[in-house]
């Protein structure tokens, strides 16, 4: 391959570029990104950056020397509109073209919006640096009443950051128990309790009927209970949609993500998918999965790049998903593929102290871990975790 184009210049795209060079690709490398900013890290956007403990420079992924080492051409602020495999060409929104032999899909995901929220002032969804700059500006001027809609990890972190700023926050969530599918009832309940313990006005099992506005600015929400909740700022964390529109008609299969085999290779052997946009087959699950965690976006490129350069799938992803979240001074860490009905056993610490290590077990076998403020125990147990679906054969 003489040219490889990486579409998407965030964590997965940047990590792919580094892997391409470290795995010996010495051809032309073109990085095409929709955002104008050089690659930056998203996790601080809902944490340190939002409360003013980190500035924009601290979000940068990589030093100048890392960029120099890549010897890449950067096209920023000009999204890819279409992949045309017939003549190996990427069409950009500006009308420019990039001819390429290989393509890496690293286009991540975009946030879902509440109906009627577009163009309403004071309503934010948090995905990009631009979102975070606007939201931080609102949160740090005066004492706005904040309503967070959606108590997934991003919504939970925003609520926590607002409390750190001393703001009044309500958290509205349609599910009776947020994160129950991801963590199981017992541990999801522990996460949910954190909000009330830190002064958040919690409304679970409650939907949003209507966004109320005055002169184009949000003033509150009508809830499914009939209640009106006043708000100066509304932050939504109601999920994401993978950015796959540019692949329509390209021959690359798309279904809630870019469909990839177990090594990140798509229907076209010279196109691979990495990060939040990639829906890869998982041998340990017996199905595909799209994993929206920082560590997957960081690690998947090693395998995908190896397969792209080899021209076929010679290695598969087998890392278990891992994520962390910081809420109300608690570092939450999780790894594994768990089912809601898995048993949970506390290995260390005490749940009531909000400092513990819990192990998920299925048929007596460990399949996942959750830790609150126990990074060392988590790290140790993680190394020993048996992967679900893999049978250990005694010799
Ligand atoms: C606020 C926030 C906090 C988070 N906190 C945590 C955390 O604590 N722990 C954790 O494990 N994970 C966390 N995550 C998740 C983690 O940041 C993501 O998993 C990671 O950013 C995924 O990287 P990516 O490169 O695959 O996708 P993205 O970061 O979404 O980047 C995709 C890039 O592709 C660009 N793009 C899209 N379409 C096109 C196109 N057609 N042409 C060119 N470019 C395009 C986008 O503009 C974007 O720049 C957080 C995410 C957010 C938003």
mmCIF file of C-alpha atoms in Angstrom, residues 55-229:
data_model
loop_
_atom_site.group_PDB
_atom_site.id
_atom_site.type_symbol
_atom_site.label_atom_id
_atom_site.label_comp_id
_atom_site.label_asym_id
_atom_site.label_seq_id
_atom_site.Cartn_x
_atom_site.Cartn_y
_atom_site.Cartn_z
ATOM 1 C CA UNK A 55 -7.323 23.819 30.212
ATOM 2 C CA UNK A 56 -7.427 23.147 26.483
ATOM 3 C CA UNK A 57 -3.666 22.560 26.203
ATOM 4 C CA UNK A 58 -3.831 19.719 28.699
ATOM 5 C CA UNK A 59 -6.291 17.852 26.455
ATOM 6 C CA UNK A 60 -3.819 17.429 23.594
ATOM 7 C CA UNK A 61 -3.138 13.859 22.520
ATOM 8 C CA UNK A 62 0.585 13.798 21.915
ATOM 9 C CA UNK A 63 3.474 16.259 21.838
ATOM 10 C CA UNK A 64 4.818 18.107 18.793
ATOM 11 C CA UNK A 65 7.514 15.425 18.460
ATOM 12 C CA UNK A 66 4.796 12.742 18.144
ATOM 13 C CA UNK A 67 3.303 14.664 15.222
ATOM 14 C CA UNK A 68 6.709 15.135 13.621
ATOM 15 C CA UNK A 69 7.367 11.395 13.895
ATOM 16 C CA UNK A 70 4.123 10.599 12.078
ATOM 17 C CA UNK A 71 5.095 12.538 8.947
ATOM 18 C CA UNK A 72 1.397 12.702 8.066
ATOM 19 C CA UNK A 73 -0.620 15.125 5.950
ATOM 20 C CA UNK A 74 -3.424 16.630 8.041
ATOM 21 C CA UNK A 75 -6.724 17.780 6.536
ATOM 22 C CA UNK A 76 -8.786 19.187 9.422
ATOM 23 C CA UNK A 77 -12.251 20.741 9.409
ATOM 24 C CA UNK A 78 -13.192 19.013 6.151
ATOM 25 C CA UNK A 79 -15.227 15.821 6.751
ATOM 26 C CA UNK A 80 -15.266 12.919 4.330
ATOM 27 C CA UNK A 81 -18.581 12.932 2.496
ATOM 28 C CA UNK A 82 -18.201 9.630 0.669
ATOM 29 C CA UNK A 83 -15.932 6.648 0.113
ATOM 30 C CA UNK A 84 -15.777 5.673 -3.562
ATOM 31 C CA UNK A 85 -14.072 2.282 -3.668
ATOM 32 C CA UNK A 86 -14.448 1.947 -7.460
ATOM 33 C CA UNK A 87 -11.631 4.442 -7.974
ATOM 34 C CA UNK A 88 -10.114 4.238 -4.455
ATOM 35 C CA UNK A 89 -11.124 7.781 -3.583
ATOM 36 C CA UNK A 90 -12.404 9.741 -0.610
ATOM 37 C CA UNK A 91 -14.643 12.685 -1.492
ATOM 38 C CA UNK A 92 -14.491 15.484 1.080
ATOM 39 C CA UNK A 93 -17.304 17.901 1.877
ATOM 40 C CA UNK A 94 -15.240 20.766 0.404
ATOM 41 C CA UNK A 95 -15.145 18.920 -2.921
ATOM 42 C CA UNK A 96 -11.495 17.902 -2.518
ATOM 43 C CA UNK A 97 -10.497 14.282 -3.215
ATOM 44 C CA UNK A 98 -7.981 11.971 -1.570
ATOM 45 C CA UNK A 99 -6.824 8.959 -3.594
ATOM 46 C CA UNK A 100 -5.863 6.113 -1.288
ATOM 47 C CA UNK A 101 -5.095 2.404 -1.248
ATOM 48 C CA UNK A 102 -6.233 1.788 2.326
ATOM 49 C CA UNK A 103 -8.851 3.424 4.558
ATOM 50 C CA UNK A 104 -9.263 3.434 8.332
ATOM 51 C CA UNK A 105 -12.747 4.292 9.610
ATOM 52 C CA UNK A 106 -12.219 6.080 12.935
ATOM 53 C CA UNK A 107 -15.199 8.421 12.805
ATOM 54 C CA UNK A 108 -16.557 7.736 16.301
ATOM 55 C CA UNK A 109 -20.064 8.780 17.214
ATOM 56 C CA UNK A 110 -22.298 11.831 17.548
ATOM 57 C CA UNK A 111 -24.675 12.588 20.378
ATOM 58 C CA UNK A 112 -28.432 12.075 20.122
ATOM 59 C CA UNK A 113 -30.452 15.215 20.738
ATOM 60 C CA UNK A 114 -33.724 15.719 22.584
ATOM 61 C CA UNK A 115 -36.541 16.394 20.096
ATOM 62 C CA UNK A 116 -36.916 20.139 19.569
ATOM 63 C CA UNK A 117 -33.556 20.919 21.196
ATOM 64 C CA UNK A 118 -31.622 22.099 18.159
ATOM 65 C CA UNK A 119 -31.141 25.872 18.147
ATOM 66 C CA UNK A 120 -32.478 26.239 21.707
ATOM 67 C CA UNK A 121 -30.034 28.269 23.795
ATOM 68 C CA UNK A 122 -28.943 26.730 27.069
ATOM 69 C CA UNK A 123 -29.320 23.095 25.909
ATOM 70 C CA UNK A 124 -26.096 21.121 25.614
ATOM 71 C CA UNK A 125 -24.980 17.637 24.704
ATOM 72 C CA UNK A 126 -21.371 16.864 25.526
ATOM 73 C CA UNK A 127 -19.144 15.259 22.903
ATOM 74 C CA UNK A 128 -16.775 17.843 21.494
ATOM 75 C CA UNK A 129 -14.407 20.464 22.827
ATOM 76 C CA UNK A 130 -16.736 23.090 21.390
ATOM 77 C CA UNK A 131 -19.658 21.624 23.394
ATOM 78 C CA UNK A 132 -17.543 21.634 26.557
ATOM 79 C CA UNK A 133 -16.311 25.220 26.109
ATOM 80 C CA UNK A 134 -19.896 26.444 25.691
ATOM 81 C CA UNK A 135 -21.208 24.435 28.634
ATOM 82 C CA UNK A 136 -18.341 25.421 30.928
ATOM 83 C CA UNK A 137 -18.989 29.051 30.133
ATOM 84 C CA UNK A 138 -22.649 28.695 31.150
ATOM 85 C CA UNK A 139 -21.898 26.733 34.322
ATOM 86 C CA UNK A 140 -19.275 29.151 35.591
ATOM 87 C CA UNK A 141 -21.310 32.345 35.174
ATOM 88 C CA UNK A 142 -23.831 33.002 37.932
ATOM 89 C CA UNK A 143 -25.584 30.070 39.594
ATOM 90 C CA UNK A 144 -27.638 28.408 36.858
ATOM 91 C CA UNK A 145 -30.130 25.701 37.818
ATOM 92 C CA UNK A 146 -29.019 22.667 35.853
ATOM 93 C CA UNK A 147 -31.077 19.698 34.718
ATOM 94 C CA UNK A 148 -29.183 16.700 33.347
ATOM 95 C CA UNK A 149 -31.257 14.358 31.194
ATOM 96 C CA UNK A 150 -29.878 10.798 31.089
ATOM 97 C CA UNK A 151 -27.992 9.151 33.955
ATOM 98 C CA UNK A 152 -25.489 7.116 31.916
ATOM 99 C CA UNK A 153 -21.799 7.719 32.581
ATOM 100 C CA UNK A 154 -21.575 11.096 30.811
ATOM 101 C CA UNK A 155 -24.755 12.429 32.443
ATOM 102 C CA UNK A 156 -23.585 11.154 35.837
ATOM 103 C CA UNK A 157 -20.199 12.844 35.440
ATOM 104 C CA UNK A 158 -21.779 16.134 34.379
ATOM 105 C CA UNK A 159 -24.085 16.033 37.425
ATOM 106 C CA UNK A 160 -21.057 15.346 39.625
ATOM 107 C CA UNK A 161 -19.075 18.221 38.056
ATOM 108 C CA UNK A 162 -22.003 20.596 38.546
ATOM 109 C CA UNK A 163 -22.164 19.674 42.237
ATOM 110 C CA UNK A 164 -18.407 20.310 42.465
ATOM 111 C CA UNK A 165 -19.122 23.786 41.117
ATOM 112 C CA UNK A 166 -21.734 24.198 43.869
ATOM 113 C CA UNK A 167 -24.701 24.246 41.502
ATOM 114 C CA UNK A 168 -28.219 22.928 42.066
ATOM 115 C CA UNK A 169 -28.682 19.909 39.800
ATOM 116 C CA UNK A 170 -31.602 17.658 38.961
ATOM 117 C CA UNK A 171 -30.977 14.350 37.188
ATOM 118 C CA UNK A 172 -33.834 12.979 35.077
ATOM 119 C CA UNK A 173 -33.660 9.430 33.745
ATOM 120 C CA UNK A 174 -36.312 7.390 31.935
ATOM 121 C CA UNK A 175 -35.135 4.050 33.345
ATOM 122 C CA UNK A 176 -36.139 3.076 36.885
ATOM 123 C CA UNK A 177 -32.502 2.159 37.506
ATOM 124 C CA UNK A 178 -29.825 3.634 35.220
ATOM 125 C CA UNK A 179 -26.915 1.401 34.108
ATOM 126 C CA UNK A 180 -28.760 -1.783 35.162
ATOM 127 C CA UNK A 181 -28.057 -3.432 31.810
ATOM 128 C CA UNK A 182 -24.372 -2.528 31.924
ATOM 129 C CA UNK A 183 -23.685 -3.300 35.592
ATOM 130 C CA UNK A 184 -26.580 -5.478 36.828
ATOM 131 C CA UNK A 185 -29.225 -4.330 39.345
ATOM 132 C CA UNK A 186 -27.142 -4.591 42.507
ATOM 133 C CA UNK A 187 -24.142 -2.556 41.378
ATOM 134 C CA UNK A 188 -26.213 -0.132 39.282
ATOM 135 C CA UNK A 189 -28.130 0.687 42.470
ATOM 136 C CA UNK A 190 -24.866 1.511 44.250
ATOM 137 C CA UNK A 191 -23.877 3.886 41.402
ATOM 138 C CA UNK A 192 -27.340 5.467 41.421
ATOM 139 C CA UNK A 193 -27.190 6.135 45.174
ATOM 140 C CA UNK A 194 -24.103 8.328 44.709
ATOM 141 C CA UNK A 195 -26.215 11.075 43.137
ATOM 142 C CA UNK A 196 -28.642 11.448 46.046
ATOM 143 C CA UNK A 197 -25.801 11.208 48.564
ATOM 144 C CA UNK A 198 -24.178 14.236 46.931
ATOM 145 C CA UNK A 199 -27.222 16.469 46.868
ATOM 146 C CA UNK A 200 -28.538 15.817 43.366
ATOM 147 C CA UNK A 201 -32.321 15.993 42.958
ATOM 148 C CA UNK A 202 -32.882 12.555 41.394
ATOM 149 C CA UNK A 203 -35.885 11.650 39.178
ATOM 150 C CA UNK A 204 -35.563 8.071 37.892
ATOM 151 C CA UNK A 205 -38.306 6.341 35.874
ATOM 152 C CA UNK A 206 -39.340 9.759 34.562
ATOM 153 C CA UNK A 207 -39.435 10.873 30.930
ATOM 154 C CA UNK A 208 -39.202 14.312 29.358
ATOM 155 C CA UNK A 209 -42.399 15.345 27.562
ATOM 156 C CA UNK A 210 -41.373 18.779 26.399
ATOM 157 C CA UNK A 211 -38.593 21.305 26.445
ATOM 158 C CA UNK A 212 -40.006 24.683 27.551
ATOM 159 C CA UNK A 213 -38.474 27.807 26.040
ATOM 160 C CA UNK A 214 -38.838 31.546 26.207
ATOM 161 C CA UNK A 215 -37.423 33.756 23.437
ATOM 162 C CA UNK A 216 -35.371 30.834 22.110
ATOM 163 C CA UNK A 217 -33.820 29.946 25.475
ATOM 164 C CA UNK A 218 -34.607 26.946 27.674
ATOM 165 C CA UNK A 219 -36.548 27.720 30.869
ATOM 166 C CA UNK A 220 -37.477 24.215 31.972
ATOM 167 C CA UNK A 221 -38.786 20.781 31.174
ATOM 168 C CA UNK A 222 -42.255 19.246 31.350
ATOM 169 C CA UNK A 223 -41.863 15.750 32.766
ATOM 170 C CA UNK A 224 -43.947 12.620 32.142
ATOM 171 C CA UNK A 225 -45.179 12.876 35.753
ATOM 172 C CA UNK A 226 -46.924 16.158 34.887
ATOM 173 C CA UNK A 227 -44.356 18.147 36.864
ATOM 174 C CA UNK A 228 -42.592 21.200 35.442
ATOM 175 C CA UNK A 229 -38.893 21.367 36.291
#
